[in-house]
Amino acid sequence: MSELIDSGELEKSEKKEMDKAYNPQAAEKKWYDFWEKQNYFTPQIKEGSAPFTIIMPPPNVTGALHIGHALTVAVEDALIRWHRMCGEVTLYLPGSDHAGISGETVVEKLLLETEGKTKNDLGREEFLNRVWDWMHKYRDVIDDQLRALGASCDWTRKCFTMDAGPQKAVRKVFKTLFDEGLIYRAERIVNWCPGSLTVISDLEVDMEEEDGFLWHIRYPVQGEEGRFVTVATTRPETMLGDTAVAVNPNDARYKDLVGKMLLLPLMHREIPIVADEGVESDFGTGAVKVTPGHDPLDFEIGQRHHLPIINIMNPNASINQNGGAYAGLDRFVARKQVVKDLEAAGLLIKTEPYRHSVPYSQRAGVPIEPLVKEQWWVKIGPLAQPALEAAQDGRLKFVPERFKKTYTDWLENIHDWPVSRQLFWGHRIPVYFCNNCNKASATAEETLAKCDHCGSTDIWQDPDVLDTWFSSGLWPFSTLGWPDQTADSAYFYPGSVMETGYDIIFFWVARMVMFGMHFMGDVPFHTVYLHGLVRDEKGEKMSKSKGNVVDPLETINEFGSDALRFTLLTSSTPGNDSKMSRTKLLDSRNFANKIWNATRFITLSGTSELNYQAPKLETDAPLADRWIVSEYFMLVGEVNRLLEAYQLGEAGRLIYDFLWGEFCDWYIEAAKLRLNSADAAEKRRVQATLTGVLEGALRLLHPFMPFVTEELWHNLPHEGESLIVAPWPQPDESQIDRAALAQFEALRQVIRGIRNAKTEAKVENKKVAAIVLAKPQLKELFEREAETLVRLAGVEAQKLTITDTLPTPPAQALALVTDAATVYLPLSGLLDLEVERTRLAKEIEEAQREIEKSEKMLANPNFAERAPAAVVGKEREKLATAQERLAKLAQRLKDLN
RNA sequence: GGGCGGUUAGCUCAGUUGGUAGAGCGCUUCGCUUACACCGAAGAUGUCAGAGGUUCGAGUCCUCUACCGCCCACCA
């Protein structure tokens, strides 16, 4: 029964005759609004029934979405729609991220451009107002883009990392970890970003290979006139903060010098020579200048030898007053000056070109400067252990599996996490320092009234904010209302799948798992699906500076949302990078148009009054019907299998092949005959199969191309009010008729053979006569399918002969041998016998090659013994068929001579 | 210095329980056959990077090599 929908728009689309081509714009808007209005995106909690949940990775609110986000949505929404159609309670929760540093940077830049002011000119409060303005603006842009992509997410549960809920979650987590001793404050060497003026973690530092120099500098030995120790460095300006020179304890060259003093050039300071295992004797000169204040390794050496730490840099990486004469100079200017001065002093003995890695700040794009600062740290070991175990015991699965190793390797070698950032924008660290007792108190509340230790009210809040990934790490449960005991967090946690890029496994995935295990006692999701980078046509990474970014909205406008989604899904495999190109988008667009026209053709035959009928194998139905229903159920089986294995691309391709290659190219063509039939019952039957199979295929395709499928579905007989909630097709072996598949294949071979022969004989546009000499058991099949043969192969109906005996084959005829039949095309006058002989000879050769190959295989006693019987049987059959073909071809050749 | 990926038709890529290689685009030749030229029909093209091994059988498993790319790593 075809329900009436309470929607004028829908009514119209069902009645109106379809356009000649698919127009995505209108359909996309219409159906997205309809779905949303019908609340299909908002799940109702159903106790006792396991939900399918995907929490969307929150895009940064620093600009518009890029193509990578489109891939994320394409994959996630396909999974969501598939599970929704399977009848599961399905939650796709959208949100966005405040993007700490980059958020702050974007607004700072804007402020400078438009008002010529810095954030400090405005002050914290006013600056934050400006950031919020920006965020509100871009959140809307992003929401619109997600809608355009067709993301079937529950907007009623939309979340932002800076919403009150997540803020509360952040404080709760901080306070808990603080009380557990897993958050502590310590002075260590950290990565300082002179561009953003904040500390950043190791993950936010990129190493970049650069051509630089290794400067060899002599440090005079005190009390030994004329003796020097030569050190090599890539950052000579740091010598201003040197507090020692270190050598390997086993280095014979320097053994007698250990413990002696050197005179630090330029600074005229005495520094000791220390012996440390960390120094490699065979690198450089074997002696290392030690700057504990500005180098991680030197810092460690300094700790071991109790060396003083001298900070010679200002926050903006210029030299401070500890740098003596160089104070005020930018670090790179100072570098040049130091080198110049050393040269003048005769202490620079070598300037060696040297390629090395320089640490850059990911966000600001400038080299970072290691320096010693007091920061808040997360003691990560106790959090990492359960996260590691979850992956090892399989509670957490990775797609593709290889990323499990990436993940576990990182967790096994993890370092404590510096979480404070010297920014305005972000979650303020919920810690108050006491002016009375100098101790720190953390709180889970919005503010703290008095010191936890001495009760003093003379307290002040830490000005820093938290690393943006701290709140991201809580995303799987902060979005569900935690720390409050909510129905959502009880029902939807843990989530099902986390789909994101492999580039943020450490930043994000690992941290979500650590926090999830610690605070919720369970993994935040069972499966991590990792996609690769979407690159441009040349395989280059897309970036604004290169100008090769593909804007999803522009693409959607040009090709349609479905085309973009289908392209993204079918041109990528999990974990691998993919390339985006116009030709692929065109192909997907054409596919949408192809199925549009198939539907159009079918409906034009008058199907609007038909009742819905599911594809069903009917033993008395014509071969083509039994064949297409069988093919359809084969497809259903494969698609289900592939989706369960997260092989979305492969599944999409199969649906494409089925719809285009089988349904349109063969079934519709074969069906045309019966659509014109005078027999009404016959016509209805073929219409039922056409619409039923197409409707089923549209269901399968819906997760990949939601809009066009929904639009078409309403043009076909259907049950229910929307495809988005139509039941997902279930595999059914009983609906697969193997004999029908084989028979149709036999018919197809003959049709293809005739078409091919006609082309070769250059008569492809003419109807020809044909004599089909069928295998006796297949004679009946060809007789029954004579009309199909006539129509699809271009044979003249009156001149078609079907027989299983032919005492004298026609001499003036082209002969083609298929497994099922030998077909003679009498082309009197048009046939060049010499050409025909050559053609036959070539085919004979081919058959012989095949026979040889099979015989060789079968002759191998090991093959017969060890290969499975089915494989051996298949090979025997192949050999027999080839031999049969060879015999027929040889006979024909003989006849022609 | 470790680790991971890629190397398949001119181009872009599929090919997941090892059974003898596919798609799209492009190319060649036909075609407006009453859904579609965003189309249809026919066709050409591959020592599956190289070498070795396991196996009756390897694009698919193992080892090594080459080139390309990525990730991790405190050699100044």
Short mmCIF file of C-alpha atoms in Angstrom, two decimals, chain A residues 210-557:
data_model
loop_
_atom_site.label_atom_id
_atom_site.label_comp_id
_atom_site.label_asym_id
_atom_site.label_seq_id
_atom_site.Cartn_x
_atom_site.Cartn_y
_atom_site.Cartn_z
CA GLU A 210 66.67 22.79 6.88
CA ASP A 211 70.06 23.79 5.58
CA GLY A 212 71.96 25.40 8.40
CA PHE A 213 75.46 25.50 9.75
CA LEU A 214 77.47 23.73 12.36
CA TRP A 215 79.68 26.34 13.90
CA HIS A 216 82.85 25.10 15.60
CA ILE A 217 83.82 27.33 18.47
CA ARG A 218 86.85 27.29 20.71
CA TYR A 219 86.43 27.69 24.42
CA PRO A 220 89.78 28.48 26.14
CA VAL A 221 90.83 26.19 28.98
CA GLN A 222 91.43 28.10 32.17
CA GLY A 223 94.96 27.94 33.46
CA GLU A 224 96.32 26.25 30.38
CA GLU A 225 97.40 28.97 28.04
CA GLY A 226 96.85 28.11 24.38
CA ARG A 227 94.64 25.10 25.06
CA PHE A 228 91.05 25.04 23.85
CA VAL A 229 88.05 22.78 23.78
CA THR A 230 86.17 23.04 20.52
CA VAL A 231 82.42 22.66 20.59
CA ALA A 232 80.05 22.46 17.64
CA THR A 233 76.62 24.05 17.61
CA THR A 234 73.76 24.91 15.27
CA ARG A 235 72.50 27.64 17.58
CA PRO A 236 75.53 29.72 18.58
CA GLU A 237 73.43 32.40 20.26
CA THR A 238 72.54 29.96 23.00
CA MET A 239 76.14 30.02 24.20
CA LEU A 240 75.21 33.19 26.03
CA GLY A 241 73.43 30.88 28.46
CA ASP A 242 76.04 28.11 28.60
CA THR A 243 76.83 26.84 32.05
CA ALA A 244 79.14 23.95 31.15
CA VAL A 245 80.74 21.91 28.40
CA ALA A 246 80.12 18.18 28.46
CA VAL A 247 82.15 15.28 27.09
CA ASN A 248 81.67 11.55 27.17
CA PRO A 249 83.37 10.05 30.25
CA ASN A 250 85.18 7.51 28.09
CA ASP A 251 86.53 9.98 25.59
CA ALA A 252 90.32 9.80 25.87
CA ARG A 253 90.77 13.17 24.22
CA TYR A 254 89.18 15.00 27.07
CA LYS A 255 89.80 12.70 30.01
CA ASP A 256 92.32 14.99 31.70
CA LEU A 257 90.11 18.03 31.22
CA VAL A 258 87.05 16.81 33.09
CA GLY A 259 86.61 18.91 36.18
CA LYS A 260 88.62 21.80 34.81
CA MET A 261 87.18 25.17 33.92
CA LEU A 262 86.70 26.91 30.58
CA LEU A 263 86.28 30.56 29.88
CA LEU A 264 83.02 31.13 28.06
CA PRO A 265 83.83 33.47 25.21
CA LEU A 266 81.89 36.73 24.83
CA MET A 267 80.39 36.33 28.29
CA HIS A 268 83.73 35.96 30.07
CA ARG A 269 82.24 33.49 32.49
CA GLU A 270 83.91 30.41 33.95
CA ILE A 271 82.12 27.16 33.21
CA PRO A 272 83.11 23.60 34.12
CA ILE A 273 83.83 20.63 31.90
CA VAL A 274 81.61 17.75 32.96
CA ALA A 275 81.50 14.12 31.90
CA ASP A 276 78.12 12.82 30.79
CA GLU A 277 77.04 9.58 29.14
CA GLY A 278 74.60 11.45 26.97
CA VAL A 279 77.38 12.86 24.83
CA GLU A 280 78.35 10.99 21.66
CA SER A 281 82.09 10.98 21.18
CA ASP A 282 81.93 10.46 17.46
CA PHE A 283 79.68 13.37 16.66
CA GLY A 284 81.13 16.82 15.97
CA THR A 285 84.10 17.37 18.22
CA GLY A 286 82.84 15.13 21.00
CA ALA A 287 82.41 18.15 23.25
CA VAL A 288 79.03 19.75 23.72
CA LYS A 289 78.25 23.20 25.01
CA VAL A 290 75.59 22.87 27.70
CA THR A 291 72.75 25.38 27.84
CA PRO A 292 70.32 23.96 30.40
CA GLY A 293 67.95 26.87 29.96
CA HIS A 294 67.43 26.40 26.23
CA ASP A 295 67.93 22.82 25.18
CA PRO A 296 66.15 19.65 26.34
CA LEU A 297 69.23 17.44 26.36
CA ASP A 298 71.30 20.15 28.03
CA PHE A 299 68.57 20.57 30.60
CA GLU A 300 68.92 16.90 31.53
CA ILE A 301 72.69 17.15 31.68
CA GLY A 302 72.25 20.20 33.83
CA GLN A 303 69.99 18.31 36.21
CA ARG A 304 72.50 15.51 36.54
CA HIS A 305 75.36 17.85 37.28
CA HIS A 306 73.48 20.49 39.22
CA LEU A 307 74.35 23.19 36.76
CA PRO A 308 72.77 26.61 36.99
CA ILE A 309 70.05 27.48 34.50
CA ILE A 310 70.34 30.80 32.76
CA ASN A 311 67.39 32.06 30.77
CA ILE A 312 68.66 34.37 28.09
CA MET A 313 65.41 34.92 26.18
CA ASN A 314 62.35 37.08 26.38
CA PRO A 315 58.95 35.57 25.48
CA ASN A 316 59.25 36.89 21.93
CA ALA A 317 62.61 35.14 21.57
CA SER A 318 64.75 38.21 21.73
CA ILE A 319 67.75 38.16 24.01
CA ASN A 320 67.15 39.41 27.54
CA GLN A 321 69.46 41.14 29.99
CA ASN A 322 71.16 37.83 30.79
CA GLY A 323 72.61 37.96 27.31
CA GLY A 324 74.90 40.85 28.12
CA ALA A 325 75.75 42.96 25.11
CA TYR A 326 73.24 41.08 22.98
CA ALA A 327 70.23 42.04 25.07
CA GLY A 328 67.34 43.26 22.94
CA LEU A 329 68.42 41.55 19.75
CA ASP A 330 66.13 39.06 18.06
CA ARG A 331 67.46 35.51 18.37
CA PHE A 332 68.45 35.33 14.72
CA VAL A 333 70.08 38.72 14.71
CA ALA A 334 71.91 37.74 17.85
CA ARG A 335 73.04 34.55 16.14
CA LYS A 336 74.72 36.49 13.37
CA GLN A 337 76.29 38.91 15.80
CA VAL A 338 77.64 36.16 18.03
CA VAL A 339 79.20 34.43 15.05
CA LYS A 340 80.73 37.68 13.89
CA ASP A 341 82.16 38.46 17.27
CA LEU A 342 83.58 34.99 17.71
CA GLU A 343 85.21 35.24 14.35
CA ALA A 344 86.75 38.57 15.30
CA ALA A 345 88.05 37.00 18.48
CA GLY A 346 89.61 34.20 16.46
CA LEU A 347 87.52 31.61 18.25
CA LEU A 348 85.40 30.50 15.32
CA ILE A 349 87.46 27.85 13.61
CA LYS A 350 84.99 26.30 11.20
CA THR A 351 81.59 27.03 9.65
CA GLU A 352 80.29 23.79 8.25
CA PRO A 353 77.15 23.66 6.09
CA TYR A 354 74.82 21.33 7.89
CA ARG A 355 71.38 19.93 7.16
CA HIS A 356 69.40 19.37 10.29
CA SER A 357 65.91 19.31 11.76
CA VAL A 358 64.51 22.45 13.25
CA PRO A 359 61.47 22.31 15.53
CA TYR A 360 58.62 24.52 14.33
CA SER A 361 55.45 25.56 16.05
CA GLN A 362 52.62 23.93 14.11
CA ARG A 363 50.26 26.84 14.60
CA ALA A 364 52.49 29.89 14.37
CA GLY A 365 54.93 28.51 11.83
CA VAL A 366 58.02 29.79 13.60
CA PRO A 367 60.84 27.80 15.21
CA ILE A 368 60.03 27.03 18.81
CA GLU A 369 62.42 27.92 21.57
CA PRO A 370 62.92 25.40 24.36
CA LEU A 371 62.93 27.12 27.71
CA VAL A 372 62.31 26.44 31.36
CA LYS A 373 58.87 27.29 32.69
CA GLU A 374 56.52 26.26 35.42
CA GLN A 375 53.47 24.57 33.97
CA TRP A 376 50.61 22.22 34.82
CA TRP A 377 51.26 18.64 33.77
CA VAL A 378 49.15 15.54 33.49
CA LYS A 379 50.89 12.48 34.87
CA ILE A 380 50.00 10.27 31.99
CA GLY A 381 51.30 6.80 32.91
CA PRO A 382 48.32 5.77 35.08
CA LEU A 383 45.93 7.00 32.40
CA ALA A 384 47.80 5.39 29.51
CA GLN A 385 47.90 1.89 30.96
CA PRO A 386 44.15 1.15 30.76
CA ALA A 387 44.00 2.75 27.31
CA LEU A 388 46.76 0.45 26.19
CA GLU A 389 45.07 -2.62 27.62
CA ALA A 390 41.78 -1.75 25.94
CA ALA A 391 43.48 -1.92 22.55
CA GLN A 392 45.43 -5.04 23.41
CA ASP A 393 42.46 -7.04 24.64
CA GLY A 394 40.28 -5.97 21.72
CA ARG A 395 37.75 -3.78 23.50
CA LEU A 396 39.02 -1.07 21.19
CA LYS A 397 39.28 -2.01 17.52
CA PHE A 398 41.00 -0.18 14.73
CA VAL A 399 40.05 0.06 11.08
CA PRO A 400 42.47 -0.46 9.41
CA GLU A 401 44.03 -2.69 12.00
CA ARG A 402 47.57 -1.48 11.48
CA PHE A 403 46.87 1.71 13.37
CA LYS A 404 46.59 -0.29 16.55
CA LYS A 405 50.37 -0.52 16.49
CA THR A 406 50.76 3.20 15.94
CA TYR A 407 48.49 3.78 18.90
CA THR A 408 50.05 1.28 21.28
CA ASP A 409 53.62 2.27 20.38
CA TRP A 410 52.83 5.84 21.28
CA LEU A 411 51.15 4.96 24.55
CA GLU A 412 54.03 2.73 25.53
CA ASN A 413 56.49 5.59 25.16
CA ILE A 414 54.27 8.39 26.32
CA HIS A 415 55.54 11.43 28.23
CA ASP A 416 53.70 13.59 30.67
CA TRP A 417 51.44 16.14 29.07
CA PRO A 418 51.89 19.87 29.63
CA VAL A 419 48.32 21.15 29.65
CA SER A 420 48.52 24.84 30.47
CA ARG A 421 48.54 27.43 27.72
CA GLN A 422 49.29 31.12 28.00
CA LEU A 423 46.19 32.20 26.12
CA PHE A 424 42.89 33.89 26.78
CA TRP A 425 40.63 31.69 24.69
CA GLY A 426 39.85 28.32 26.19
CA HIS A 427 38.97 26.61 29.42
CA ARG A 428 40.44 28.61 32.27
CA ILE A 429 42.49 26.45 34.57
CA PRO A 430 40.29 25.91 37.64
CA VAL A 431 43.10 26.53 40.10
CA TYR A 432 43.45 29.34 42.61
CA PHE A 433 46.68 30.37 44.27
CA CYS A 434 46.66 31.62 47.82
CA ASN A 435 48.54 34.74 48.77
CA ASN A 436 48.48 33.66 52.37
CA CYS A 437 49.85 30.12 52.25
CA ASN A 438 51.03 30.10 48.63
CA LYS A 439 49.31 26.78 47.95
CA ALA A 440 47.12 25.92 44.99
CA SER A 441 43.50 24.80 45.23
CA ALA A 442 41.55 23.29 42.36
CA THR A 443 37.81 23.45 42.04
CA ALA A 444 35.09 21.81 39.99
CA GLU A 445 32.86 24.84 40.48
CA GLU A 446 32.81 27.98 38.41
CA THR A 447 34.61 29.95 41.07
CA LEU A 448 36.37 29.29 44.34
CA ALA A 449 35.72 31.44 47.39
CA LYS A 450 38.56 30.51 49.66
CA CYS A 451 41.77 28.57 49.82
CA ASP A 452 41.30 24.85 50.45
CA HIS A 453 44.38 24.81 52.64
CA CYS A 454 44.19 27.84 54.93
CA GLY A 455 40.74 29.24 54.22
CA SER A 456 42.09 32.59 53.15
CA THR A 457 39.99 34.55 50.68
CA ASP A 458 43.06 36.30 49.36
CA ILE A 459 43.28 34.05 46.34
CA TRP A 460 43.69 34.51 42.60
CA GLN A 461 42.95 32.26 39.65
CA ASP A 462 45.66 30.89 37.41
CA PRO A 463 45.51 33.09 34.29
CA ASP A 464 46.29 30.24 31.91
CA VAL A 465 43.85 28.12 29.95
CA LEU A 466 43.95 24.42 29.11
CA ASP A 467 45.26 22.80 25.96
CA THR A 468 42.34 22.57 23.57
CA TRP A 469 42.77 18.80 23.36
CA PHE A 470 42.00 18.53 27.06
CA SER A 471 38.36 19.33 26.43
CA SER A 472 38.39 17.40 23.15
CA GLY A 473 39.46 14.35 25.10
CA LEU A 474 36.25 14.49 27.11
CA TRP A 475 34.07 14.87 24.02
CA PRO A 476 32.59 11.34 24.00
CA PHE A 477 30.92 11.97 27.36
CA SER A 478 30.90 15.72 27.90
CA THR A 479 28.51 15.88 24.95
CA LEU A 480 26.15 13.50 26.72
CA GLY A 481 25.72 15.62 29.83
CA TRP A 482 28.43 14.16 32.03
CA PRO A 483 29.29 14.82 34.89
CA ASP A 484 25.56 14.95 35.52
CA GLN A 485 23.84 11.59 35.64
CA THR A 486 21.89 11.91 32.43
CA ALA A 487 19.77 9.46 30.51
CA ASP A 488 21.90 10.20 27.46
CA SER A 489 25.20 9.33 29.08
CA ALA A 490 23.75 6.16 30.55
CA TYR A 491 22.28 5.05 27.22
CA PHE A 492 24.61 6.31 24.52
CA TYR A 493 27.97 5.78 26.21
CA PRO A 494 30.11 4.12 25.01
CA GLY A 495 29.71 5.22 21.44
CA SER A 496 29.96 2.80 18.55
CA VAL A 497 32.41 4.22 16.05
CA MET A 498 34.86 7.08 16.15
CA GLU A 499 35.62 8.12 12.63
CA THR A 500 38.47 10.57 12.13
CA GLY A 501 41.75 11.22 10.35
CA TYR A 502 44.81 9.14 11.17
CA ASP A 503 46.71 12.35 11.78
CA ILE A 504 45.05 12.89 15.14
CA ILE A 505 45.42 9.46 16.70
CA PHE A 506 47.71 10.87 19.39
CA PHE A 507 46.21 14.30 19.77
CA TRP A 508 42.72 13.06 20.15
CA VAL A 509 41.88 9.37 19.88
CA ALA A 510 44.37 8.25 22.52
CA ARG A 511 43.30 10.97 24.90
CA MET A 512 39.62 10.19 24.51
CA VAL A 513 40.35 6.59 25.35
CA MET A 514 42.48 7.54 28.37
CA PHE A 515 39.87 9.90 29.77
CA GLY A 516 37.03 7.55 28.89
CA MET A 517 38.65 4.65 30.70
CA HIS A 518 39.44 6.78 33.71
CA PHE A 519 36.19 8.61 34.14
CA MET A 520 33.59 6.33 32.59
CA GLY A 521 35.31 3.04 33.27
CA ASP A 522 34.94 1.95 29.65
CA VAL A 523 36.23 2.69 26.19
CA PRO A 524 34.54 5.73 24.63
CA PHE A 525 33.81 3.75 21.44
CA HIS A 526 34.36 0.22 20.25
CA THR A 527 35.78 0.97 16.86
CA VAL A 528 38.13 3.61 15.60
CA TYR A 529 37.74 4.09 11.86
CA LEU A 530 40.57 6.14 10.41
CA HIS A 531 40.40 7.81 7.05
CA GLY A 532 43.27 9.29 5.10
CA LEU A 533 43.95 12.73 3.76
CA VAL A 534 42.04 14.00 0.77
CA ARG A 535 44.57 15.43 -1.63
CA ASP A 536 44.20 17.38 -4.84
CA GLU A 537 44.39 15.95 -8.36
CA LYS A 538 48.18 16.01 -8.30
CA GLY A 539 48.29 14.26 -4.97
CA GLU A 540 49.33 17.36 -3.10
CA LYS A 541 48.10 18.26 0.30
CA MET A 542 45.43 20.90 0.10
CA SER A 543 46.23 24.17 1.77
CA LYS A 544 44.99 27.69 1.64
CA SER A 545 48.42 29.02 0.80
CA LYS A 546 48.73 26.71 -2.21
CA GLY A 547 45.27 27.73 -3.35
CA ASN A 548 44.33 24.15 -4.19
CA VAL A 549 41.62 23.68 -1.61
CA VAL A 550 38.39 22.18 -2.83
CA ASP A 551 35.46 23.86 -1.13
CA PRO A 552 32.72 21.35 -0.36
CA LEU A 553 29.97 23.88 -0.89
CA GLU A 554 31.21 24.89 -4.31
CA THR A 555 31.51 21.25 -5.24
CA ILE A 556 28.00 20.56 -4.01
CA ASN A 557 26.67 23.45 -6.05
#
